Short mmCIF file of C-alpha atoms in Angstrom, two decimals:
data_model
loop_
_atom_site.label_atom_id
_atom_site.label_comp_id
_atom_site.label_asym_id
_atom_site.label_seq_id
_atom_site.Cartn_x
_atom_site.Cartn_y
_atom_site.Cartn_z
CA MET W 1 147.87 -61.46 -11.75
CA LYS W 2 145.41 -63.35 -9.56
CA LYS W 3 146.92 -61.61 -6.55
CA LEU W 4 146.29 -58.16 -8.11
CA SER W 5 142.66 -58.94 -8.86
CA PHE W 6 142.10 -60.10 -5.32
CA ILE W 7 143.49 -56.84 -3.95
CA ILE W 8 141.21 -54.72 -6.20
CA ILE W 9 138.10 -56.64 -5.14
CA LEU W 10 139.05 -56.27 -1.46
CA ILE W 11 139.46 -52.50 -1.85
CA LEU W 12 136.02 -52.20 -3.46
CA ILE W 13 134.39 -54.15 -0.64
CA LEU W 14 135.97 -51.98 2.06
CA THR W 15 134.99 -48.73 0.29
CA SER W 16 131.33 -49.79 0.10
CA ALA W 17 131.29 -50.65 3.77
CA VAL W 18 132.66 -47.25 4.76
CA LEU W 19 130.02 -45.39 2.69
CA CYS W 20 127.13 -47.39 4.18
CA PHE W 21 128.38 -46.72 7.71
CA SER W 22 128.61 -42.95 7.09
CA ALA W 23 125.07 -42.75 5.76
CA CYS W 24 123.71 -44.35 8.94
CA ILE W 25 125.29 -41.69 11.22
CA GLU W 26 123.25 -38.36 11.06
CA THR W 27 124.95 -35.17 12.22
CA PRO W 28 123.48 -31.66 12.80
CA ASP W 29 125.10 -30.52 9.60
CA ASN W 30 123.29 -33.00 7.43
CA LYS W 31 119.79 -32.85 9.07
CA PRO W 32 117.08 -31.75 6.63
CA ASP W 33 116.11 -28.04 6.89
CA ASP W 34 112.50 -27.89 8.00
CA THR W 35 112.25 -24.36 6.61
CA ASP W 36 113.06 -25.43 3.11
CA PRO W 37 109.85 -24.85 1.22
CA ASP W 38 110.51 -27.86 -0.93
CA LEU W 39 110.55 -30.05 2.15
CA THR W 40 107.70 -28.51 4.18
CA PRO W 41 104.79 -30.90 4.01
CA ASN W 42 101.54 -29.63 2.58
CA PRO W 43 99.11 -28.66 5.35
CA ALA W 44 96.29 -31.05 5.99
CA PRO W 45 93.24 -30.01 3.99
CA THR W 46 90.66 -28.07 6.00
CA PRO W 47 87.48 -30.09 6.22
CA ASP W 48 84.39 -28.60 4.61
CA PRO W 49 82.30 -26.74 7.16
CA LYS W 50 79.24 -28.53 8.35
CA PRO W 51 76.16 -27.54 6.49
CA ASP W 52 74.14 -24.83 8.26
CA THR W 53 71.39 -26.59 10.09
CA LYS W 54 69.40 -23.31 10.53
CA PRO W 55 66.44 -22.97 8.21
CA ASP W 56 66.78 -20.46 5.36
CA PRO W 57 65.45 -17.07 6.34
CA LYS W 58 62.00 -16.38 5.02
CA PRO W 59 61.93 -13.98 2.12
CA ASP W 60 61.04 -10.42 3.01
CA THR W 61 57.33 -10.02 2.94
CA LYS W 62 55.50 -6.75 2.34
CA PRO W 63 54.17 -5.51 5.66
CA GLU W 64 50.44 -5.59 5.93
CA GLU W 65 49.04 -2.31 4.68
CA GLU W 66 47.54 -0.07 7.28
CA LYS W 67 43.79 -0.39 7.27
CA TYR W 68 42.03 2.70 6.05
CA THR W 69 38.55 3.97 5.24
CA LYS W 70 37.86 5.20 1.72
CA VAL W 71 36.62 8.76 1.38
CA ILE W 72 35.38 10.31 -1.87
CA ILE W 73 35.00 14.07 -2.31
CA LEU W 74 32.35 15.38 -4.74
CA SER W 75 32.35 19.03 -5.73
CA GLY W 76 31.31 21.40 -8.49
CA GLN W 77 28.18 23.15 -9.63
CA SER W 78 24.59 22.16 -10.39
CA ASN W 79 25.28 18.91 -12.27
CA MET W 80 27.16 17.81 -9.15
CA VAL W 81 24.39 19.08 -6.88
CA GLY W 82 21.94 17.03 -8.95
CA PHE W 83 18.63 18.26 -10.33
CA SER W 84 17.76 15.06 -12.18
CA ASN W 85 14.33 13.64 -11.44
CA ARG W 86 14.21 10.36 -9.52
CA ASN W 87 10.61 9.63 -10.54
CA LEU W 88 11.52 9.80 -14.21
CA LEU W 89 14.49 7.51 -13.61
CA ILE W 90 12.36 4.89 -11.83
CA ASN W 91 10.15 4.66 -14.91
CA LYS W 92 13.16 4.19 -17.22
CA ILE W 93 15.14 1.45 -15.47
CA ASP W 94 14.15 -2.07 -14.52
CA ALA W 95 12.14 -2.58 -11.35
CA VAL W 96 14.82 -4.54 -9.48
CA ARG W 97 17.42 -1.87 -10.02
CA ALA W 98 14.96 0.90 -9.14
CA GLN W 99 14.07 -0.84 -5.89
CA LYS W 100 17.72 -1.23 -5.00
CA LEU W 101 18.49 2.44 -5.64
CA THR W 102 15.43 3.59 -3.71
CA LYS W 103 16.26 1.38 -0.74
CA GLY W 104 19.75 2.84 -0.71
CA PHE W 105 23.19 1.60 0.24
CA ALA W 106 23.96 0.96 3.88
CA ASN W 107 27.71 0.78 3.26
CA VAL W 108 28.00 4.03 1.27
CA LYS W 109 27.26 7.11 3.34
CA LEU W 110 27.22 10.81 2.50
CA LEU W 111 27.78 14.12 4.23
CA GLY W 112 26.64 16.93 1.98
CA GLU W 113 26.34 20.65 1.38
CA THR W 114 24.24 21.61 -1.65
CA GLY W 115 23.42 25.23 -0.91
CA ASN W 116 19.97 24.71 0.56
CA GLY W 117 20.98 25.40 4.15
CA ALA W 118 20.39 21.84 5.36
CA THR W 119 23.93 21.21 6.61
CA LYS W 120 24.85 22.38 10.12
CA TYR W 121 28.60 22.79 10.19
CA ASP W 122 28.85 23.25 13.93
CA ASN W 123 27.45 19.83 14.78
CA ILE W 124 28.95 17.32 12.34
CA SER W 125 29.50 13.78 13.61
CA MET W 126 29.24 10.22 12.33
CA GLU W 127 25.47 10.59 12.56
CA SER W 128 25.72 13.37 9.96
CA PHE W 129 26.63 10.78 7.32
CA ILE W 130 23.46 9.26 5.85
CA ASN W 131 22.99 6.24 3.59
CA VAL W 132 22.98 7.18 -0.07
CA THR W 133 19.54 6.69 -1.57
CA LEU W 134 17.79 7.74 -4.75
CA GLY W 135 16.29 11.17 -4.11
CA GLY W 136 17.68 11.47 -0.60
CA GLY W 137 17.11 15.22 -0.52
CA GLY W 138 18.27 17.35 2.38
CA THR W 139 22.06 17.29 2.50
CA MET W 140 22.24 14.87 -0.43
CA SER W 141 20.68 16.98 -3.17
CA TYR W 142 18.84 20.27 -3.41
CA TYR W 143 15.31 18.89 -3.67
CA GLU W 144 13.71 15.83 -2.12
CA ASP W 145 12.97 14.27 -5.51
CA SER W 146 16.27 15.17 -7.19
CA PHE W 147 19.55 13.28 -7.17
CA GLY W 148 23.13 13.71 -8.27
CA PRO W 149 26.14 11.53 -9.16
CA GLU W 150 26.31 10.10 -5.64
CA VAL W 151 23.61 7.53 -6.49
CA GLY W 152 25.47 5.94 -9.41
CA LEU W 153 28.71 6.26 -7.47
CA ALA W 154 27.23 4.40 -4.51
CA GLU W 155 25.70 1.73 -6.74
CA THR W 156 29.09 0.82 -8.21
CA LEU W 157 31.21 1.24 -5.08
CA SER W 158 28.79 -0.76 -2.94
CA ALA W 159 29.19 -3.70 -5.30
CA ALA W 160 32.97 -3.25 -5.62
CA PHE W 161 33.57 -3.05 -1.84
CA PRO W 162 30.68 -4.94 -0.25
CA ASP W 163 32.53 -5.53 3.03
CA GLU W 164 33.59 -1.93 3.58
CA ASN W 165 31.97 1.35 4.45
CA VAL W 166 32.73 4.10 1.96
CA TYR W 167 32.16 7.74 2.91
CA ILE W 168 31.28 10.56 0.50
CA ILE W 169 31.75 14.23 1.35
CA LYS W 170 29.83 16.36 -1.15
CA CYS W 171 29.98 20.15 -1.46
CA ALA W 172 28.45 21.67 -4.61
CA PHE W 173 26.66 24.88 -5.56
CA GLY W 174 24.49 25.61 -8.58
CA GLY W 175 25.62 28.40 -10.88
CA SER W 176 29.10 28.61 -9.34
CA SER W 177 32.17 29.47 -11.43
CA LEU W 178 35.79 28.56 -10.95
CA PHE W 179 36.73 32.10 -11.95
CA GLU W 180 34.81 33.71 -9.09
CA THR W 181 33.04 31.49 -6.58
CA TRP W 182 35.60 28.68 -6.23
CA GLN W 183 38.66 30.91 -5.89
CA SER W 184 41.32 29.21 -3.79
CA PRO W 185 44.16 30.97 -1.93
CA SER W 186 46.46 30.87 -4.97
CA MET W 187 43.81 32.55 -7.14
CA ALA W 188 42.82 35.45 -4.91
CA GLU W 189 43.86 37.43 -1.89
CA HIS W 190 41.07 35.78 0.07
CA GLU W 191 39.61 32.35 -0.58
CA SER W 192 36.06 32.38 -1.86
CA TYR W 193 32.93 31.49 0.05
CA CYS W 194 32.48 28.19 -1.81
CA TYR W 195 36.09 27.13 -1.33
CA LYS W 196 35.88 27.94 2.38
CA LEU W 197 32.69 25.88 2.78
CA LEU W 198 34.29 23.01 0.86
CA THR W 199 37.41 22.84 3.01
CA ASP W 200 35.41 23.34 6.22
CA LEU W 201 33.15 20.42 5.28
CA ILE W 202 36.06 18.16 4.33
CA ASP W 203 37.81 18.96 7.61
CA ALA W 204 34.66 18.33 9.64
CA GLY W 205 33.93 15.07 7.84
CA LEU W 206 37.47 13.73 8.21
CA ASN W 207 37.54 14.70 11.89
CA ALA W 208 34.23 12.93 12.52
CA LEU W 209 35.65 9.75 11.01
CA LYS W 210 38.86 10.06 13.02
CA ASP W 211 36.85 10.62 16.20
CA ALA W 212 35.15 7.28 15.45
CA ASN W 213 38.62 5.63 15.48
CA LEU W 214 38.71 5.22 11.71
CA ASN W 215 41.65 6.01 9.45
CA PRO W 216 40.06 8.04 6.62
CA LYS W 217 41.98 8.44 3.37
CA ILE W 218 40.77 10.46 0.40
CA ALA W 219 40.69 8.07 -2.55
CA ALA W 220 39.59 10.69 -5.08
CA PHE W 221 38.32 14.23 -5.48
CA CYS W 222 35.61 14.26 -8.20
CA TRP W 223 34.90 17.55 -9.97
CA MET W 224 31.86 18.37 -12.14
CA GLN W 225 32.10 22.03 -13.02
CA GLY W 226 32.86 24.47 -15.84
CA GLU W 227 29.46 25.28 -17.31
CA SER W 228 29.32 28.79 -15.81
CA ASP W 229 32.88 29.55 -16.94
CA ALA W 230 32.08 28.25 -20.45
CA ASP W 231 29.17 30.68 -20.72
CA SER W 232 31.36 33.69 -19.98
CA ASP W 233 33.48 35.32 -22.70
CA GLU W 234 35.86 36.51 -19.99
CA HIS W 235 36.05 33.52 -17.68
CA TYR W 236 36.54 30.56 -20.03
CA THR W 237 40.00 31.65 -21.23
CA ARG W 238 41.40 31.33 -17.69
CA TYR W 239 39.98 27.91 -16.92
CA LEU W 240 43.23 25.92 -17.11
CA VAL W 241 45.20 28.38 -14.97
CA ASN W 242 42.44 28.58 -12.38
CA LEU W 243 41.96 24.81 -12.33
CA ARG W 244 45.67 24.25 -11.77
CA ASN W 245 45.74 26.71 -8.87
CA PHE W 246 42.55 25.25 -7.39
CA VAL W 247 43.87 21.68 -7.41
CA THR W 248 47.33 22.72 -6.22
CA ASP W 249 45.80 24.40 -3.17
CA LEU W 250 43.60 21.38 -2.44
CA ARG W 251 46.61 19.08 -2.64
CA THR W 252 48.60 21.33 -0.34
CA ALA W 253 45.79 20.99 2.17
CA TYR W 254 44.84 17.32 1.71
CA ASP W 255 47.72 15.28 0.29
CA LYS W 256 48.48 14.29 3.87
CA ASP W 257 44.98 12.81 4.14
CA SER W 258 45.06 11.07 0.75
CA LEU W 259 46.00 7.57 -0.32
CA ASN W 260 49.72 7.29 -1.13
CA GLY W 261 50.17 10.90 -0.04
CA LYS W 262 48.79 12.41 -3.26
CA MET W 263 45.21 13.46 -3.92
CA ASN W 264 43.70 11.92 -7.06
CA PHE W 265 41.69 14.48 -9.03
CA VAL W 266 38.95 13.10 -11.29
CA ASP W 267 37.38 15.61 -13.68
CA ALA W 268 34.64 15.26 -16.29
CA TYR W 269 33.76 17.02 -19.54
CA ILE W 270 30.80 19.41 -19.56
CA HIS W 271 28.10 18.95 -22.21
CA ASP W 272 27.58 20.96 -25.36
CA TYR W 273 24.82 23.37 -24.35
CA PHE W 274 27.28 25.99 -23.10
CA LYS W 275 28.82 28.58 -25.40
CA HIS W 276 32.54 27.80 -24.96
CA TYR W 277 32.14 24.19 -23.81
CA ALA W 278 34.64 22.86 -26.38
CA ASN W 279 37.38 25.24 -25.24
CA VAL W 280 36.78 24.52 -21.57
CA ASN W 281 36.86 20.78 -22.29
CA LYS W 282 40.18 21.20 -24.10
CA GLN W 283 41.59 22.89 -21.02
CA LYS W 284 40.28 20.08 -18.84
CA ALA W 285 41.98 17.56 -21.14
CA ARG W 286 45.22 19.51 -20.99
CA PHE W 287 45.16 19.53 -17.20
CA ALA W 288 44.63 15.78 -17.14
CA GLU W 289 47.79 15.37 -19.22
CA ILE W 290 50.12 17.35 -16.98
CA GLY W 291 49.91 15.27 -13.81
CA ASP W 292 50.07 11.57 -12.94
CA ASN W 293 47.22 11.96 -10.46
CA ASN W 294 44.94 13.92 -12.79
CA TYR W 295 42.14 11.98 -14.50
CA LEU W 296 39.35 12.87 -16.89
CA ILE W 297 36.26 10.81 -17.67
CA ASP W 298 34.96 11.18 -21.20
CA THR W 299 31.32 12.10 -20.84
CA MET W 300 31.23 13.15 -24.52
CA LYS W 301 31.78 9.73 -26.08
CA PRO W 302 29.31 8.80 -28.82
CA ASP W 303 26.29 6.65 -27.98
CA LEU W 304 26.81 6.67 -24.22
CA VAL W 305 23.09 6.87 -23.50
CA ILE W 306 21.26 7.32 -26.80
CA GLN W 307 22.41 5.95 -30.15
CA GLY W 308 23.52 8.74 -32.45
CA ILE W 309 24.01 11.30 -29.70
CA ASN W 310 27.41 12.18 -28.29
CA GLY W 311 27.89 11.93 -24.59
CA LEU W 312 25.65 12.03 -21.58
CA THR W 313 22.42 13.75 -22.46
CA ALA W 314 20.54 16.82 -21.30
CA LYS W 315 17.62 18.50 -23.07
CA GLN W 316 15.48 15.36 -22.93
CA GLU W 317 13.59 15.78 -19.64
CA PRO W 318 12.38 18.41 -17.20
CA SER W 319 14.42 18.53 -14.01
CA VAL W 320 13.04 18.88 -10.52
CA GLY W 321 11.79 22.40 -9.91
CA MET W 322 11.06 23.17 -13.58
CA GLY W 323 7.59 21.71 -13.92
CA GLU W 324 7.08 20.31 -17.41
CA THR W 325 9.70 22.51 -19.07
CA ILE W 326 12.53 20.59 -20.71
CA ASP W 327 15.81 21.39 -18.97
CA PRO W 328 18.77 21.99 -21.31
CA LEU W 329 21.25 22.63 -18.49
CA HIS W 330 21.12 19.52 -16.35
CA TYR W 331 21.68 15.88 -17.15
CA ASP W 332 18.70 13.67 -17.79
CA SER W 333 18.01 11.06 -15.14
CA THR W 334 19.67 8.09 -16.85
CA SER W 335 22.68 10.22 -17.75
CA MET W 336 23.05 11.41 -14.17
CA LEU W 337 23.00 7.83 -12.93
CA MET W 338 25.63 6.90 -15.52
CA LEU W 339 27.79 9.89 -14.54
CA GLY W 340 28.05 8.49 -11.03
CA ASN W 341 28.84 5.01 -12.39
CA MET W 342 31.61 6.50 -14.54
CA TYR W 343 33.20 8.31 -11.60
CA ALA W 344 33.13 5.10 -9.60
CA ASP W 345 34.62 3.05 -12.43
CA GLN W 346 37.53 5.49 -12.67
CA ILE W 347 38.07 5.41 -8.91
CA CYS W 348 38.16 1.59 -8.95
CA LYS W 349 40.77 1.70 -11.72
CA ILE W 350 42.89 4.13 -9.71
CA LEU W 351 42.71 1.97 -6.59
CA LYS W 352 43.57 -1.17 -8.52
CA HIS W 353 46.52 0.52 -10.26
CA ASN W 354 47.87 1.80 -6.95
CA GLY W 355 47.37 -1.54 -5.25
CA ALA W 356 45.15 0.19 -2.73
CA ASN W 357 42.14 -2.10 -2.90
#
């Protein structure tokens, strides 16, 4: 029995020795398969890229706007020409303001045609632009002692843009109608005399500024007209159609010379002396509604000048050239000054809205 146990133990010892010896000898058949996905070691992790040592690019900045020179166009009939009396105005406003207006504005200059033959179209240059003053006469207004909206316009714009020169081109004719004397190419086979003079003067003024190495841009076209059309039973009904054609033709000609490539048109109501004034004013309001660049200043608001009276006033004073006779057609002196201020206020709003200051 002891002999049998000894034999079994010996067999177990020999078997273990054989197995250990076999495991130590590696043959091609029992080498691990490097292609076995379970045995392929994970690749070493890729190190994080070094942080970019270049500075962050600067955010895009808006390129500096091209420098330009502001140009304002004034046009219309006699309340744009200006028959208001400067001497009456001086007696109605404070002395400091009167002195300032009389001295004039060196940074607001005007080239004008008012129907009195003072403007020489064949010789227009930078010297043709004169400082706006109260009662400048000549090319500024019809009479030496009369003035138009340019004075109030210059007063406001001079303060708003003290470090710039602003140029006004004014072409206006008393008694003129949109129906007949301001006909543009879209309204008639041949453009009218007034329209031709207007565009000739604008072209000459812009060219004079360009010749002086300036970059003129029309900031606004200001229109004070409609009284003659409102007094005609035939003409007033066509005011909206004629106004649309008139402005369309002007924009065709001058959008390229205007701020942001679109001419801003600033109109104003006419006062209540004229037969169909209310209808003409409705057509003006309608036109202002149908275009983003059409504007209308409300010269009929209550208490603008005198408490209890709507709008800018006429019928309170004689105008220049009428002696002592009260003038019902043309704005009184304080109203004329305010009309220019109102145009300028609207222009400043437009420039601020368009970021074109």
